[in-house]
Amino acid sequence: MKHQTLDQLQTVARIEPLAPFSVMTRNERIARWAELLEQNPERCLGALTGTEHLRPEARAIARGEGSALAVAFEDPILRASGLGDDTYGEAKRFFELSDWQLHDIVCDCHVGATMKARWAAARVRATISGNRLFAFLRRCLMR
């Protein structure tokens, strides 16, 4: 296999992107994640266990099948925008969240082992508004 640059490939083939998309802002990425969770509000999601107690190295690689993080990673648009996997550390980096913000969304200490997707979506949206309680109440009242 011979390595060639895009310019070199242009001389022998027509190269087109799969789908045009613009770079998403932090708030757009977070809003997209919330929308994905809201598509199936009754979906039962797995929570991550004790994220606040994990060592930073273990926290970074923490993940869970069927978690809110997995919902984000299932989305081809978020993956194309740079979401590399469904780990805690990657979500923290990609969505530009603090440990406490992400803990608030995915940790079992708030809800137990599972949560409804609508609950997670309200928590995700609260990271944009900065007021978790207000955002959660607003989402509940809109239902």
PDB file of C-alpha atoms in Angstrom:
ATOM      1  CA  MET A   1       0.000   0.000   0.000  1.00  0.00           C
ATOM      2  CA  LYS A   2       1.399   3.336  -1.033  1.00  0.00           C
ATOM      3  CA  HIS A   3       0.751   6.394   1.098  1.00  0.00           C
ATOM      4  CA  GLN A   4      -0.465   9.441  -0.830  1.00  0.00           C
ATOM      5  CA  THR A   5      -1.641  12.866   0.231  1.00  0.00           C
ATOM      6  CA  LEU A   6      -5.116  14.130  -0.646  1.00  0.00           C
ATOM      7  CA  ASP A   7      -3.574  16.366  -3.310  1.00  0.00           C
ATOM      8  CA  GLN A   8      -1.910  13.364  -4.932  1.00  0.00           C
ATOM      9  CA  LEU A   9      -5.139  11.363  -4.803  1.00  0.00           C
ATOM     10  CA  GLN A  10      -7.061  14.217  -6.430  1.00  0.00           C
ATOM     11  CA  THR A  11      -5.055  13.662  -9.617  1.00  0.00           C
ATOM     12  CA  VAL A  12      -6.332  10.082  -9.968  1.00  0.00           C
ATOM     13  CA  ALA A  13      -9.717  10.198  -8.229  1.00  0.00           C
ATOM     14  CA  ARG A  14     -12.490  12.558  -7.314  1.00  0.00           C
ATOM     15  CA  ILE A  15     -12.641  12.838  -3.527  1.00  0.00           C
ATOM     16  CA  GLU A  16     -15.824  14.026  -1.858  1.00  0.00           C
ATOM     17  CA  PRO A  17     -16.674  14.087   1.833  1.00  0.00           C
ATOM     18  CA  LEU A  18     -19.313  11.580   2.918  1.00  0.00           C
ATOM     19  CA  ALA A  19     -21.516  14.313   4.281  1.00  0.00           C
ATOM     20  CA  PRO A  20     -20.909  17.999   4.714  1.00  0.00           C
ATOM     21  CA  PHE A  21     -21.035  19.149   8.313  1.00  0.00           C
ATOM     22  CA  SER A  22     -19.817  22.152  10.170  1.00  0.00           C
ATOM     23  CA  VAL A  23     -17.795  22.084  13.330  1.00  0.00           C
ATOM     24  CA  MET A  24     -20.154  21.904  16.283  1.00  0.00           C
ATOM     25  CA  THR A  25     -19.748  24.228  19.244  1.00  0.00           C
ATOM     26  CA  ARG A  26     -19.666  22.852  22.771  1.00  0.00           C
ATOM     27  CA  ASN A  27     -23.313  23.791  23.338  1.00  0.00           C
ATOM     28  CA  GLU A  28     -24.360  22.234  20.028  1.00  0.00           C
ATOM     29  CA  ARG A  29     -22.631  18.967  20.938  1.00  0.00           C
ATOM     30  CA  ILE A  30     -24.301  18.927  24.343  1.00  0.00           C
ATOM     31  CA  ALA A  31     -27.703  19.821  22.854  1.00  0.00           C
ATOM     32  CA  ARG A  32     -27.305  17.010  20.303  1.00  0.00           C
ATOM     33  CA  TRP A  33     -26.594  14.562  23.141  1.00  0.00           C
ATOM     34  CA  ALA A  34     -29.731  15.704  24.984  1.00  0.00           C
ATOM     35  CA  GLU A  35     -31.807  15.355  21.802  1.00  0.00           C
ATOM     36  CA  LEU A  36     -30.562  11.800  21.327  1.00  0.00           C
ATOM     37  CA  LEU A  37     -31.584  10.924  24.878  1.00  0.00           C
ATOM     38  CA  GLU A  38     -34.986  12.579  24.387  1.00  0.00           C
ATOM     39  CA  GLN A  39     -35.720  10.480  21.288  1.00  0.00           C
ATOM     40  CA  ASN A  40     -36.519   7.563  23.584  1.00  0.00           C
ATOM     41  CA  PRO A  41     -37.315   9.188  26.952  1.00  0.00           C
ATOM     42  CA  GLU A  42     -38.376   5.949  28.664  1.00  0.00           C
ATOM     43  CA  ARG A  43     -35.197   4.094  27.666  1.00  0.00           C
ATOM     44  CA  CYS A  44     -33.551   2.607  30.728  1.00  0.00           C
ATOM     45  CA  LEU A  45     -29.884   3.611  30.901  1.00  0.00           C
ATOM     46  CA  GLY A  46     -27.135   2.174  33.026  1.00  0.00           C
ATOM     47  CA  ALA A  47     -25.382   4.467  35.482  1.00  0.00           C
ATOM     48  CA  LEU A  48     -21.665   4.436  36.188  1.00  0.00           C
ATOM     49  CA  THR A  49     -20.673   3.436  39.706  1.00  0.00           C
ATOM     50  CA  GLY A  50     -19.059   5.902  42.099  1.00  0.00           C
ATOM     51  CA  THR A  51     -17.274   8.091  39.587  1.00  0.00           C
ATOM     52  CA  GLU A  52     -16.342  10.597  42.271  1.00  0.00           C
ATOM     53  CA  HIS A  53     -14.453   7.892  44.183  1.00  0.00           C
ATOM     54  CA  LEU A  54     -12.427   6.535  41.258  1.00  0.00           C
ATOM     55  CA  ARG A  55      -8.802   7.438  40.735  1.00  0.00           C
ATOM     56  CA  PRO A  56      -8.422   9.804  37.752  1.00  0.00           C
ATOM     57  CA  GLU A  57      -6.919   7.038  35.571  1.00  0.00           C
ATOM     58  CA  ALA A  58      -9.776   4.634  36.339  1.00  0.00           C
ATOM     59  CA  ARG A  59     -12.397   7.360  35.949  1.00  0.00           C
ATOM     60  CA  ALA A  60     -11.070   8.254  32.496  1.00  0.00           C
ATOM     61  CA  ILE A  61     -11.638   4.714  31.179  1.00  0.00           C
ATOM     62  CA  ALA A  62     -14.913   4.041  33.026  1.00  0.00           C
ATOM     63  CA  ARG A  63     -17.785   3.067  30.777  1.00  0.00           C
ATOM     64  CA  GLY A  64     -21.025   1.153  30.885  1.00  0.00           C
ATOM     65  CA  GLU A  65     -23.073  -0.758  28.356  1.00  0.00           C
ATOM     66  CA  GLY A  66     -26.291   1.114  27.671  1.00  0.00           C
ATOM     67  CA  SER A  67     -25.208   4.264  29.508  1.00  0.00           C
ATOM     68  CA  ALA A  68     -25.941   7.857  28.541  1.00  0.00           C
ATOM     69  CA  LEU A  69     -22.375   7.937  27.220  1.00  0.00           C
ATOM     70  CA  ALA A  70     -23.126   4.949  24.981  1.00  0.00           C
ATOM     71  CA  VAL A  71     -26.148   6.800  23.561  1.00  0.00           C
ATOM     72  CA  ALA A  72     -23.883   9.675  22.546  1.00  0.00           C
ATOM     73  CA  PHE A  73     -21.336   7.336  20.968  1.00  0.00           C
ATOM     74  CA  GLU A  74     -24.047   5.527  18.953  1.00  0.00           C
ATOM     75  CA  ASP A  75     -24.614   8.771  17.035  1.00  0.00           C
ATOM     76  CA  PRO A  76     -22.669   9.015  13.754  1.00  0.00           C
ATOM     77  CA  ILE A  77     -22.766  12.825  13.825  1.00  0.00           C
ATOM     78  CA  LEU A  78     -21.108  13.052  17.232  1.00  0.00           C
ATOM     79  CA  ARG A  79     -18.547  10.427  16.195  1.00  0.00           C
ATOM     80  CA  ALA A  80     -17.798  12.348  12.986  1.00  0.00           C
ATOM     81  CA  SER A  81     -17.407  15.482  15.110  1.00  0.00           C
ATOM     82  CA  GLY A  82     -14.699  13.817  17.175  1.00  0.00           C
ATOM     83  CA  LEU A  83     -16.265  11.647  19.887  1.00  0.00           C
ATOM     84  CA  GLY A  84     -13.783   8.789  20.055  1.00  0.00           C
ATOM     85  CA  ASP A  85     -15.510   6.284  22.342  1.00  0.00           C
ATOM     86  CA  ASP A  86     -18.033   5.946  25.156  1.00  0.00           C
ATOM     87  CA  THR A  87     -15.695   6.364  28.116  1.00  0.00           C
ATOM     88  CA  TYR A  88     -16.040   8.924  30.869  1.00  0.00           C
ATOM     89  CA  GLY A  89     -12.738  10.579  29.966  1.00  0.00           C
ATOM     90  CA  GLU A  90     -13.596  10.901  26.290  1.00  0.00           C
ATOM     91  CA  ALA A  91     -17.034  12.357  27.078  1.00  0.00           C
ATOM     92  CA  LYS A  92     -15.431  14.817  29.488  1.00  0.00           C
ATOM     93  CA  ARG A  93     -13.014  15.941  26.774  1.00  0.00           C
ATOM     94  CA  PHE A  94     -15.459  16.001  23.871  1.00  0.00           C
ATOM     95  CA  PHE A  95     -18.333  17.753  25.645  1.00  0.00           C
ATOM     96  CA  GLU A  96     -15.907  19.987  27.594  1.00  0.00           C
ATOM     97  CA  LEU A  97     -17.403  19.097  30.965  1.00  0.00           C
ATOM     98  CA  SER A  98     -15.925  19.222  34.428  1.00  0.00           C
ATOM     99  CA  ASP A  99     -15.767  16.048  36.502  1.00  0.00           C
ATOM    100  CA  TRP A 100     -18.649  17.300  38.634  1.00  0.00           C
ATOM    101  CA  GLN A 101     -20.819  18.100  35.622  1.00  0.00           C
ATOM    102  CA  LEU A 102     -20.277  14.669  34.089  1.00  0.00           C
ATOM    103  CA  HIS A 103     -20.619  12.962  37.464  1.00  0.00           C
ATOM    104  CA  ASP A 104     -23.982  14.694  37.833  1.00  0.00           C
ATOM    105  CA  ILE A 105     -25.159  13.144  34.561  1.00  0.00           C
ATOM    106  CA  VAL A 106     -23.852   9.579  34.703  1.00  0.00           C
ATOM    107  CA  CYS A 107     -23.149   8.556  38.311  1.00  0.00           C
ATOM    108  CA  ASP A 108     -25.278   6.034  40.186  1.00  0.00           C
ATOM    109  CA  CYS A 109     -25.218   8.027  43.429  1.00  0.00           C
ATOM    110  CA  HIS A 110     -28.049  10.206  42.082  1.00  0.00           C
ATOM    111  CA  VAL A 111     -30.387   7.526  40.729  1.00  0.00           C
ATOM    112  CA  GLY A 112     -29.162   4.051  41.531  1.00  0.00           C
ATOM    113  CA  ALA A 113     -28.068   1.517  38.936  1.00  0.00           C
ATOM    114  CA  THR A 114     -30.411   2.745  36.188  1.00  0.00           C
ATOM    115  CA  MET A 115     -32.072   5.941  35.036  1.00  0.00           C
ATOM    116  CA  LYS A 116     -34.611   7.005  32.432  1.00  0.00           C
ATOM    117  CA  ALA A 117     -33.195   8.711  29.359  1.00  0.00           C
ATOM    118  CA  ARG A 118     -35.408  11.757  29.956  1.00  0.00           C
ATOM    119  CA  TRP A 119     -33.784  12.239  33.370  1.00  0.00           C
ATOM    120  CA  ALA A 120     -30.310  12.060  31.833  1.00  0.00           C
ATOM    121  CA  ALA A 121     -31.382  14.460  29.069  1.00  0.00           C
ATOM    122  CA  ALA A 122     -32.500  17.032  31.636  1.00  0.00           C
ATOM    123  CA  ARG A 123     -29.142  16.734  33.383  1.00  0.00           C
ATOM    124  CA  VAL A 124     -27.293  17.083  30.076  1.00  0.00           C
ATOM    125  CA  ARG A 125     -29.298  20.207  29.183  1.00  0.00           C
ATOM    126  CA  ALA A 126     -28.574  21.684  32.610  1.00  0.00           C
ATOM    127  CA  THR A 127     -24.878  21.832  31.713  1.00  0.00           C
ATOM    128  CA  ILE A 128     -25.719  24.362  29.002  1.00  0.00           C
ATOM    129  CA  SER A 129     -27.919  26.563  31.158  1.00  0.00           C
ATOM    130  CA  GLY A 130     -25.700  26.305  34.196  1.00  0.00           C
ATOM    131  CA  ASN A 131     -28.720  25.896  36.461  1.00  0.00           C
ATOM    132  CA  ARG A 132     -29.390  22.224  36.966  1.00  0.00           C
ATOM    133  CA  LEU A 133     -32.545  22.572  39.063  1.00  0.00           C
ATOM    134  CA  PHE A 134     -34.168  25.148  36.788  1.00  0.00           C
ATOM    135  CA  ALA A 135     -33.390  23.139  33.649  1.00  0.00           C
ATOM    136  CA  PHE A 136     -34.700  19.930  35.216  1.00  0.00           C
ATOM    137  CA  LEU A 137     -37.955  21.557  36.348  1.00  0.00           C
ATOM    138  CA  ARG A 138     -38.445  23.199  32.964  1.00  0.00           C
ATOM    139  CA  ARG A 139     -38.050  19.845  31.190  1.00  0.00           C
ATOM    140  CA  CYS A 140     -40.505  18.170  33.593  1.00  0.00           C
ATOM    141  CA  LEU A 141     -43.101  20.909  33.137  1.00  0.00           C
ATOM    142  CA  MET A 142     -42.837  20.709  29.351  1.00  0.00           C
ATOM    143  CA  ARG A 143     -43.939  17.050  29.392  1.00  0.00           C
TER     144      ARG A 143
END
